[in-house]
mmCIF file with all atom_site columns, C-alpha atoms in Angstrom:
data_model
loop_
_atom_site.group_PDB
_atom_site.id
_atom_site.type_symbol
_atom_site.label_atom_id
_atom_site.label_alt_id
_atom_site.label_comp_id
_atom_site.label_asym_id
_atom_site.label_entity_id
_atom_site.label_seq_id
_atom_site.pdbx_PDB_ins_code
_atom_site.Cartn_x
_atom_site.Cartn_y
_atom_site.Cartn_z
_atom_site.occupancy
_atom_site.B_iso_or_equiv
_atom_site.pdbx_formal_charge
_atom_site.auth_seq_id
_atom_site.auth_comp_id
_atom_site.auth_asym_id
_atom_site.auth_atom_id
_atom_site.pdbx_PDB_model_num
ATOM 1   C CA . UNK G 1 1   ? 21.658  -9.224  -5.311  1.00 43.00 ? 1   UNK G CA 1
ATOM 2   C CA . UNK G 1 2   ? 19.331  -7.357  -7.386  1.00 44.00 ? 2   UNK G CA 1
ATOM 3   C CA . UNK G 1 3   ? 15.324  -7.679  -8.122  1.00 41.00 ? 3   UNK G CA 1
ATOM 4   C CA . UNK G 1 4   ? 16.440  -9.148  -11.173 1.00 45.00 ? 4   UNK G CA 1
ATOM 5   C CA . UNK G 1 5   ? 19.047  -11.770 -10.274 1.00 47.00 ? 5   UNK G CA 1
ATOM 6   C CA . UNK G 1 6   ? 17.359  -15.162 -9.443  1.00 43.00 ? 6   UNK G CA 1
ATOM 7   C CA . UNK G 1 7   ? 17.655  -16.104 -5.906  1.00 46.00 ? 7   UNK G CA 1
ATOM 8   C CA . UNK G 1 8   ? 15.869  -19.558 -4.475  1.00 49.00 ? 8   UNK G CA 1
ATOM 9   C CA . UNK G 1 9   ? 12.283  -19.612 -4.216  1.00 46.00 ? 9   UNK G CA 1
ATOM 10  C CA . UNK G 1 10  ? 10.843  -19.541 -1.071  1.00 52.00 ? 10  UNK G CA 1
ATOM 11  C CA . UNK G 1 11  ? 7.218   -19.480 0.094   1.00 52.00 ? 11  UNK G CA 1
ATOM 12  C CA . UNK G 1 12  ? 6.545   -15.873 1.047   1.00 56.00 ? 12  UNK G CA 1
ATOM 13  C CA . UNK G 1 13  ? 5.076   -15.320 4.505   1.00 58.00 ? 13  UNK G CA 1
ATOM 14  C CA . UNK G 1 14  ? 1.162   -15.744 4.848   1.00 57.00 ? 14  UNK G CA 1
ATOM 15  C CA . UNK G 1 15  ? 0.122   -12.325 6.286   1.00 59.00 ? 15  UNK G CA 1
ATOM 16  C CA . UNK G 1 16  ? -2.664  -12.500 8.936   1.00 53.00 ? 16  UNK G CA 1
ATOM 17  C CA . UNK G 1 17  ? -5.214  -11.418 6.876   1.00 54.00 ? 17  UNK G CA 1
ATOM 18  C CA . UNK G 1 18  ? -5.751  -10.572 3.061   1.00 57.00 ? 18  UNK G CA 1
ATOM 19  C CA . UNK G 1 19  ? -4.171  -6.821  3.916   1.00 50.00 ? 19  UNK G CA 1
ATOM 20  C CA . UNK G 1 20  ? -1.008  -7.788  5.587   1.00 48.00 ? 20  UNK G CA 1
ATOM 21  C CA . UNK G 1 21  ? 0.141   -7.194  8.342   1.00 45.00 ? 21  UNK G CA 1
ATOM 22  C CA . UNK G 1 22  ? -0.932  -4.082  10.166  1.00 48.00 ? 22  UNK G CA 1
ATOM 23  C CA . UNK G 1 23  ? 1.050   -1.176  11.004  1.00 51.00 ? 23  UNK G CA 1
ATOM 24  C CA . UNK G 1 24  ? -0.988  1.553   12.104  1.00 52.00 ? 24  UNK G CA 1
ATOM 25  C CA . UNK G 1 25  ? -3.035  1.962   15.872  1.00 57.00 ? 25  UNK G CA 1
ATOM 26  C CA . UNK G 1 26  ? -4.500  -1.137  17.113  1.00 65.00 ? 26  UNK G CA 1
ATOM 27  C CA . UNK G 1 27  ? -7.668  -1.543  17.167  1.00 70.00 ? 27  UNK G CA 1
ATOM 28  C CA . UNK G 1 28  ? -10.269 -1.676  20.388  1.00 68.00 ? 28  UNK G CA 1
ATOM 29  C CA . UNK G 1 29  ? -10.648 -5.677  21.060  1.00 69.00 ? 29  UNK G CA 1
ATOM 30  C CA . UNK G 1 30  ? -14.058 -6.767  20.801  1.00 67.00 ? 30  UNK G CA 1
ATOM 31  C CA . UNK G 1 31  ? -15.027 -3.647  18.329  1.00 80.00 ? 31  UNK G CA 1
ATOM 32  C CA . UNK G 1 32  ? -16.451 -4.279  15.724  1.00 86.00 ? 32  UNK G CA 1
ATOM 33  C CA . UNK G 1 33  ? -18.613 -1.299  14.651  1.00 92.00 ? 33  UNK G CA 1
ATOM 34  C CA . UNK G 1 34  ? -16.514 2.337   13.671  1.00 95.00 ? 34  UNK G CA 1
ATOM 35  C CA . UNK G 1 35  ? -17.847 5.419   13.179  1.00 95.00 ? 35  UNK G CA 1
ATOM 36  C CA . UNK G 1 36  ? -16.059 7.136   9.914   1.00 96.00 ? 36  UNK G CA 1
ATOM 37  C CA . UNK G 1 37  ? -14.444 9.576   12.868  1.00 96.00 ? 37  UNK G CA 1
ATOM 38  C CA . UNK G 1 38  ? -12.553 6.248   14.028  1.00 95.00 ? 38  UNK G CA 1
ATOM 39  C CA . UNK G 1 39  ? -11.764 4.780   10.517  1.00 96.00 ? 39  UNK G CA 1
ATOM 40  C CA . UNK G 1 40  ? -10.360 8.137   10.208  1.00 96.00 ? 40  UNK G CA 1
ATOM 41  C CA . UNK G 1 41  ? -7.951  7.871   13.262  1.00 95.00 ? 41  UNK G CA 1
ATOM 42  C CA . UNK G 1 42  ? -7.400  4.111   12.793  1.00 94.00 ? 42  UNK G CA 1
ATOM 43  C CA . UNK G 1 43  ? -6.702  4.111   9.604   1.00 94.00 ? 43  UNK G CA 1
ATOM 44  C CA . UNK G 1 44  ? -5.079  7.752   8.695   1.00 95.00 ? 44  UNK G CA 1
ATOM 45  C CA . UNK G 1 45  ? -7.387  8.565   6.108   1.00 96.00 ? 45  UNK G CA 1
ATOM 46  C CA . UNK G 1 46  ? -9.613  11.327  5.453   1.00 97.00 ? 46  UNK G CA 1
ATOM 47  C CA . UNK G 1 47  ? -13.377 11.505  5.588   1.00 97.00 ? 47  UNK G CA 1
ATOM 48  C CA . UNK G 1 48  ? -13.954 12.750  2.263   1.00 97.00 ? 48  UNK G CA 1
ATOM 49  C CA . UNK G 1 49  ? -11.385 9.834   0.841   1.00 97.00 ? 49  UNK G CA 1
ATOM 50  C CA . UNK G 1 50  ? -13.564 7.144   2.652   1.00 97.00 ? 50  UNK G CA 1
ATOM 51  C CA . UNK G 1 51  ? -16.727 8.121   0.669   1.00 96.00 ? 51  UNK G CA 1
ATOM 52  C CA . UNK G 1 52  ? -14.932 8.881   -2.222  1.00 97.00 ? 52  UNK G CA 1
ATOM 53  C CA . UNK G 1 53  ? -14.159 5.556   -2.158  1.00 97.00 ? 53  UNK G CA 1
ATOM 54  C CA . UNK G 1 54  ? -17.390 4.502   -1.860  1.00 95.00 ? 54  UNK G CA 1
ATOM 55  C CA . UNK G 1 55  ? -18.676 6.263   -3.916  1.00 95.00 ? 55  UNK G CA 1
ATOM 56  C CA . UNK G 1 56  ? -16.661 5.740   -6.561  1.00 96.00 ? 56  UNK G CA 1
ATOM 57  C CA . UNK G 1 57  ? -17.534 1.850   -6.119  1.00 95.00 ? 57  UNK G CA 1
ATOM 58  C CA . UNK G 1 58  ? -13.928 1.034   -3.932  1.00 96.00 ? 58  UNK G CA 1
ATOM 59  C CA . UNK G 1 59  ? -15.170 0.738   -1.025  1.00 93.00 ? 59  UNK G CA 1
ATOM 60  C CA . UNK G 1 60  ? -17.727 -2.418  -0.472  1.00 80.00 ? 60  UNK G CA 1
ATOM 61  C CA . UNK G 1 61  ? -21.093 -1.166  0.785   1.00 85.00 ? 61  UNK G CA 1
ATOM 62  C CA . UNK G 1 62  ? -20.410 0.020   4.294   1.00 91.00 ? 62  UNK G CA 1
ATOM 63  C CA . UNK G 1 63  ? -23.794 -0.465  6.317   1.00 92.00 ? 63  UNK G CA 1
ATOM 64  C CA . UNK G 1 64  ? -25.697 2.182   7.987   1.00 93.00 ? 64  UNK G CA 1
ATOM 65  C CA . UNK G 1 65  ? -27.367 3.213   11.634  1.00 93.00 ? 65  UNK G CA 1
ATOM 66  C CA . UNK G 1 66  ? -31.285 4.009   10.908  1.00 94.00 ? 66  UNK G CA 1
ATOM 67  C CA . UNK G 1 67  ? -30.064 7.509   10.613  1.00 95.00 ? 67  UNK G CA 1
ATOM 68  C CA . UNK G 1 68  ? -28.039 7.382   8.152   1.00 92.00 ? 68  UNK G CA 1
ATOM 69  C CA . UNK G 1 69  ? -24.194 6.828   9.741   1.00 94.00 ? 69  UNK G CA 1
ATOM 70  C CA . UNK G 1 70  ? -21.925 4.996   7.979   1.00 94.00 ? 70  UNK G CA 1
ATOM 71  C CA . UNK G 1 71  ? -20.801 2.055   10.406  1.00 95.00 ? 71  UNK G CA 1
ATOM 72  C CA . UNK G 1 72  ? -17.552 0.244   9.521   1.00 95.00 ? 72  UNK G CA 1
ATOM 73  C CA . UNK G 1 73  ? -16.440 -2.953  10.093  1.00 94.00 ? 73  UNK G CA 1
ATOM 74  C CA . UNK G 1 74  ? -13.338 -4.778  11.112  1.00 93.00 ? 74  UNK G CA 1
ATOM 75  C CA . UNK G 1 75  ? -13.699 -5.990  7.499   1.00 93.00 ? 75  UNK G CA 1
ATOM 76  C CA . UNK G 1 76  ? -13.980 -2.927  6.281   1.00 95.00 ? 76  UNK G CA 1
ATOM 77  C CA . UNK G 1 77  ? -10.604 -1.970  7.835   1.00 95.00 ? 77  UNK G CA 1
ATOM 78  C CA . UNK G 1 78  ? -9.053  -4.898  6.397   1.00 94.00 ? 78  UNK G CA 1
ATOM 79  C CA . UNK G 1 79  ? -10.125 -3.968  3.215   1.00 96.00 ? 79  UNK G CA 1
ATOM 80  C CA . UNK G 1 80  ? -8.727  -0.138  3.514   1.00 97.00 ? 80  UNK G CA 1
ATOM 81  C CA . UNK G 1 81  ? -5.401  -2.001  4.425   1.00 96.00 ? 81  UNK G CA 1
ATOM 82  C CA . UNK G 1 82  ? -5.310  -3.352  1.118   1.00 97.00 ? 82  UNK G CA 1
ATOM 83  C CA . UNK G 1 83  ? -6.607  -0.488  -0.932  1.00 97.00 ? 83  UNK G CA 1
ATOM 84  C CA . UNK G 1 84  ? -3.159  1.393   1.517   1.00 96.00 ? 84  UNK G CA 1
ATOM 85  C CA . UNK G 1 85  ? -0.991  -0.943  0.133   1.00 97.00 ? 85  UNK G CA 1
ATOM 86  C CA . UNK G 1 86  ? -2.083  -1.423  -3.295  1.00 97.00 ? 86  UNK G CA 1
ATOM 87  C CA . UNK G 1 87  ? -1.543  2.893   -3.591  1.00 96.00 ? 87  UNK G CA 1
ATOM 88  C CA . UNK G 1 88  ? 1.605   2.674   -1.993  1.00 96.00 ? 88  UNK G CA 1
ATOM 89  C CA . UNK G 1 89  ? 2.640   0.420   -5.026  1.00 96.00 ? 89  UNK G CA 1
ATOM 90  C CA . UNK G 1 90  ? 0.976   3.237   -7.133  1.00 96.00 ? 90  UNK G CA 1
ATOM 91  C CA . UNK G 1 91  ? -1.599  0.674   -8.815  1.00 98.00 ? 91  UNK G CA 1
ATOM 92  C CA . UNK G 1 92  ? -4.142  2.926   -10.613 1.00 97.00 ? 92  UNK G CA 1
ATOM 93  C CA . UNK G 1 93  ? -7.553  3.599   -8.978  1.00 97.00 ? 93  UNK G CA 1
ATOM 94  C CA . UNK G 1 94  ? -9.015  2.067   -12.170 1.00 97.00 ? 94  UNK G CA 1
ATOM 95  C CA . UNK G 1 95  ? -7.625  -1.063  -11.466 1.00 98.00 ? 95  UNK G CA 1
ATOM 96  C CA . UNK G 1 96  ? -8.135  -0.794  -7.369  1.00 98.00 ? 96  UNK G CA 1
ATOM 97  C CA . UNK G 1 97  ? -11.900 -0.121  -8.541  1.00 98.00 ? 97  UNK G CA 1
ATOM 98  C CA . UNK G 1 98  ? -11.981 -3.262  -11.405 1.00 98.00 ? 98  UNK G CA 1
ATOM 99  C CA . UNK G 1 99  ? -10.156 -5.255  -8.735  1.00 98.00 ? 99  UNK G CA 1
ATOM 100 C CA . UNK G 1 100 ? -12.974 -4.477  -6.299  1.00 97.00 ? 100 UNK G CA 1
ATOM 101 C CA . UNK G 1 101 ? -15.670 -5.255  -8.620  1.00 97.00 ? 101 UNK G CA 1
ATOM 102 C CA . UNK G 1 102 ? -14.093 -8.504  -9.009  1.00 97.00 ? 102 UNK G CA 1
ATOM 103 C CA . UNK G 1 103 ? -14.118 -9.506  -5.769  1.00 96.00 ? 103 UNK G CA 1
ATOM 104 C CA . UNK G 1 104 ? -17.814 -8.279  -4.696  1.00 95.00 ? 104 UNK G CA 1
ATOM 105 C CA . UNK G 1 105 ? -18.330 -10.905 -7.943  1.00 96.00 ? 105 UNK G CA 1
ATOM 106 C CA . UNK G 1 106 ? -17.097 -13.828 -5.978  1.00 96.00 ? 106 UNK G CA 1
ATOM 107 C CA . UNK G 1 107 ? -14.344 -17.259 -6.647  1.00 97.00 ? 107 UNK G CA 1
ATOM 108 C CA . UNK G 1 108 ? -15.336 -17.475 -10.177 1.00 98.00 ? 108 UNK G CA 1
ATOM 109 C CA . UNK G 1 109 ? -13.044 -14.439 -10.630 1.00 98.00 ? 109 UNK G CA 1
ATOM 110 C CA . UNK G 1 110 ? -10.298 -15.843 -8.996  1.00 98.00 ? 110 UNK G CA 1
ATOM 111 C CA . UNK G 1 111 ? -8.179  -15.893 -12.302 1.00 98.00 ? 111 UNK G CA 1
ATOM 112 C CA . UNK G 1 112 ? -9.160  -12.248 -13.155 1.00 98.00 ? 112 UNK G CA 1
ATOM 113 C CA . UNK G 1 113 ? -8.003  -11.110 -9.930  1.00 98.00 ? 113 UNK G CA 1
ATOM 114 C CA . UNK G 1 114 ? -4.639  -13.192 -10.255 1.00 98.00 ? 114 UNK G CA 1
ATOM 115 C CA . UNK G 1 115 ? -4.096  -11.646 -13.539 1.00 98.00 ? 115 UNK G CA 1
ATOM 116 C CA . UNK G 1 116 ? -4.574  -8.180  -12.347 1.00 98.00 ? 116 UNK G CA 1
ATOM 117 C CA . UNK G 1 117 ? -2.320  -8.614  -9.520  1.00 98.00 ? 117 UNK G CA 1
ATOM 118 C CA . UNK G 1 118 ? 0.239   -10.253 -11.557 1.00 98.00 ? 118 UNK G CA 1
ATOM 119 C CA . UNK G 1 119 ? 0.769   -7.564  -13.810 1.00 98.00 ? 119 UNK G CA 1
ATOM 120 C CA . UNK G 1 120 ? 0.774   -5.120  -11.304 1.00 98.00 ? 120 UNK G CA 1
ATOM 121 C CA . UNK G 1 121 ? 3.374   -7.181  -9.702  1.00 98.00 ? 121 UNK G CA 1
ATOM 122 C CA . UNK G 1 122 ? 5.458   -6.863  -12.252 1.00 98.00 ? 122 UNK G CA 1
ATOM 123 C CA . UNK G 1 123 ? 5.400   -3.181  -12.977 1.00 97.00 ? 123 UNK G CA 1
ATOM 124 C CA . UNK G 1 124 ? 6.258   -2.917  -8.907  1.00 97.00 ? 124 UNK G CA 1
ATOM 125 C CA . UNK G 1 125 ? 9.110   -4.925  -9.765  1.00 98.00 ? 125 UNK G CA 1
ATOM 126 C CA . UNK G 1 126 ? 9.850   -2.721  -12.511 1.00 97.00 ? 126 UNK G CA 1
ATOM 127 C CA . UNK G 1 127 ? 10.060  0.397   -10.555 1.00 97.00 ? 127 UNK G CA 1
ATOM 128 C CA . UNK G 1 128 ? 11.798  -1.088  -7.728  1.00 97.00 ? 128 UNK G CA 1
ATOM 129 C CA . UNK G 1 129 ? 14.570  -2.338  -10.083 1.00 97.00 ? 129 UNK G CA 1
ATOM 130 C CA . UNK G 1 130 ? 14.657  1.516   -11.190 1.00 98.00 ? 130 UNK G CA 1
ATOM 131 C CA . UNK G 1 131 ? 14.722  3.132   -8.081  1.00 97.00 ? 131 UNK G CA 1
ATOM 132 C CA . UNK G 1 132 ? 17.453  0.691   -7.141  1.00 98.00 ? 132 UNK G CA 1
ATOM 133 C CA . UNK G 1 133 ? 19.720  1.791   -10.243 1.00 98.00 ? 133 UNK G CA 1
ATOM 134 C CA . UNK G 1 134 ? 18.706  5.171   -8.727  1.00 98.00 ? 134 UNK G CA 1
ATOM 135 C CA . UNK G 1 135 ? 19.798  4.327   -5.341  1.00 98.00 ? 135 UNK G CA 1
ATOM 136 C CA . UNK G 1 136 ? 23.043  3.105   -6.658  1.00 97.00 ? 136 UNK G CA 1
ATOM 137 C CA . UNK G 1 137 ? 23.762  6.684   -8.868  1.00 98.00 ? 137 UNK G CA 1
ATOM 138 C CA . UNK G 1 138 ? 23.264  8.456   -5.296  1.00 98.00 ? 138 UNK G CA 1
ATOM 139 C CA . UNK G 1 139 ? 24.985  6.312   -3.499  1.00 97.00 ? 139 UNK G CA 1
ATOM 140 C CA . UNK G 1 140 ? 27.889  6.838   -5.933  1.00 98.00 ? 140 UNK G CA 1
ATOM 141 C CA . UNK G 1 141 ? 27.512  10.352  -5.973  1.00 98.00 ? 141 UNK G CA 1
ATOM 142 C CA . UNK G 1 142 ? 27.192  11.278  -2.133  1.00 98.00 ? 142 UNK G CA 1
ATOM 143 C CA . UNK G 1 143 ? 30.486  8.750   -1.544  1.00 97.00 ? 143 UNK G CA 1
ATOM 144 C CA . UNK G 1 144 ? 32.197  11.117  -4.103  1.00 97.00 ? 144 UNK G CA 1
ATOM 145 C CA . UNK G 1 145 ? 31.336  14.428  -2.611  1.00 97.00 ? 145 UNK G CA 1
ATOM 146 C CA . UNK G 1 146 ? 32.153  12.553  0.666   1.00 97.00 ? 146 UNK G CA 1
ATOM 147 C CA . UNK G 1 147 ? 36.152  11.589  -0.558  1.00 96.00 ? 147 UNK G CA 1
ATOM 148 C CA . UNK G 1 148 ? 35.957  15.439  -1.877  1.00 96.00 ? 148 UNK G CA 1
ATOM 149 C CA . UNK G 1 149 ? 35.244  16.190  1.490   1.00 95.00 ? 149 UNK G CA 1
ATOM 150 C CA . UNK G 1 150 ? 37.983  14.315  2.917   1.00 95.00 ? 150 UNK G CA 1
ATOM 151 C CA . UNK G 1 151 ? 40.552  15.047  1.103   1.00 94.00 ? 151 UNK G CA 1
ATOM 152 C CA . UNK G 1 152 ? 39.773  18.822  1.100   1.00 94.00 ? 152 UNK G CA 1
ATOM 153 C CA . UNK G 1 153 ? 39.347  18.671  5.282   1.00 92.00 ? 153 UNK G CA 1
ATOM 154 C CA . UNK G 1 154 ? 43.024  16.714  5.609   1.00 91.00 ? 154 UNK G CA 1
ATOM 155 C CA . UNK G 1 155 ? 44.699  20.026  2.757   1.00 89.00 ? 155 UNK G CA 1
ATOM 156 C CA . UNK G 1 156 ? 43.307  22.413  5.104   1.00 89.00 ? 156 UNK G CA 1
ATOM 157 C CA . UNK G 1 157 ? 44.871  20.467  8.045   1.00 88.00 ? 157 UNK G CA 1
ATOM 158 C CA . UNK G 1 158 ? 48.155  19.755  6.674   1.00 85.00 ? 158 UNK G CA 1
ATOM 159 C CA . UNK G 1 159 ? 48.252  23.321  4.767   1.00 69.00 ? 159 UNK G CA 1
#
């Protein structure tokens, strides 16, 4: 079946939280305060992409020690989870950043959030349709040089 054959609707499953399910190193139980040298280990990313992103307005505000230290949450890691996923499906930082706006404005943006995802949803489904018709052109093409193969390997034996 392809992405765009119809196949019967089921609910999808509910991740654990808003991010999905996690795949990188689990977290220490009962933490919930990180120092950007843990987000960086837990999470894969790079100091200077984690205040990029806040800076550039992705990021929620992270709080603070009196000195100055940026001090993640759990919440916070969440949230990088999703931002992960959201470049894996190659969604503009644009919309990452207008999608984070709209969520530090609250539920009455609910629809502006579903409309944002929902288009991105469908250029996802887009690519994936195109990297399957790729898929299928390699697939044809490495099973051809495989028969070549074949075929020269049993000349050679029967020479």
């Amino acid at each position: 079946m392809t992405v765009m054959e119809s196949a019967p609707v089921t609910a999808p499953a509910k991740p654990r939280n808003c991010a999905g399910l996690r795949g990188g190193p689990r977290r220490p139980d009962g933490q919930d305060r990180y120092t950007i040298s843990e987000v960086v280990g837990l999470t894969g990313l790079s100091a200077h992409t984690l205040r990029w992103y806040e800076r550039i307005g992705l990021m929620p505000h992270v709080d603070r020690t009196h000195t100055g230290q940026r001090r993640f949450t759990n919440r916070d890691l969440d949230w990088l989870d999703l931002v992960g996923k959201l470049r894996l499906t190659g969604m503009p930082v644009a919309d990452m950043v207008r999608y984070a706006e709209l969520v530090r404005e609250g539920p009455a943006t609910f629809t502006a959030r579903e409309r944002l995802l929902t288009a991105h949803r469908e250029d996802v489904r887009q690519r994936i349709a195109e990297l399957r018709d790729t898929l299928d052109v390699l697939d044809y093409k490495i099973d051809l040089y495989a028969d070549a193969r074949r075929a020269s390997e049993r000349e050679l034996e029967h020479g």
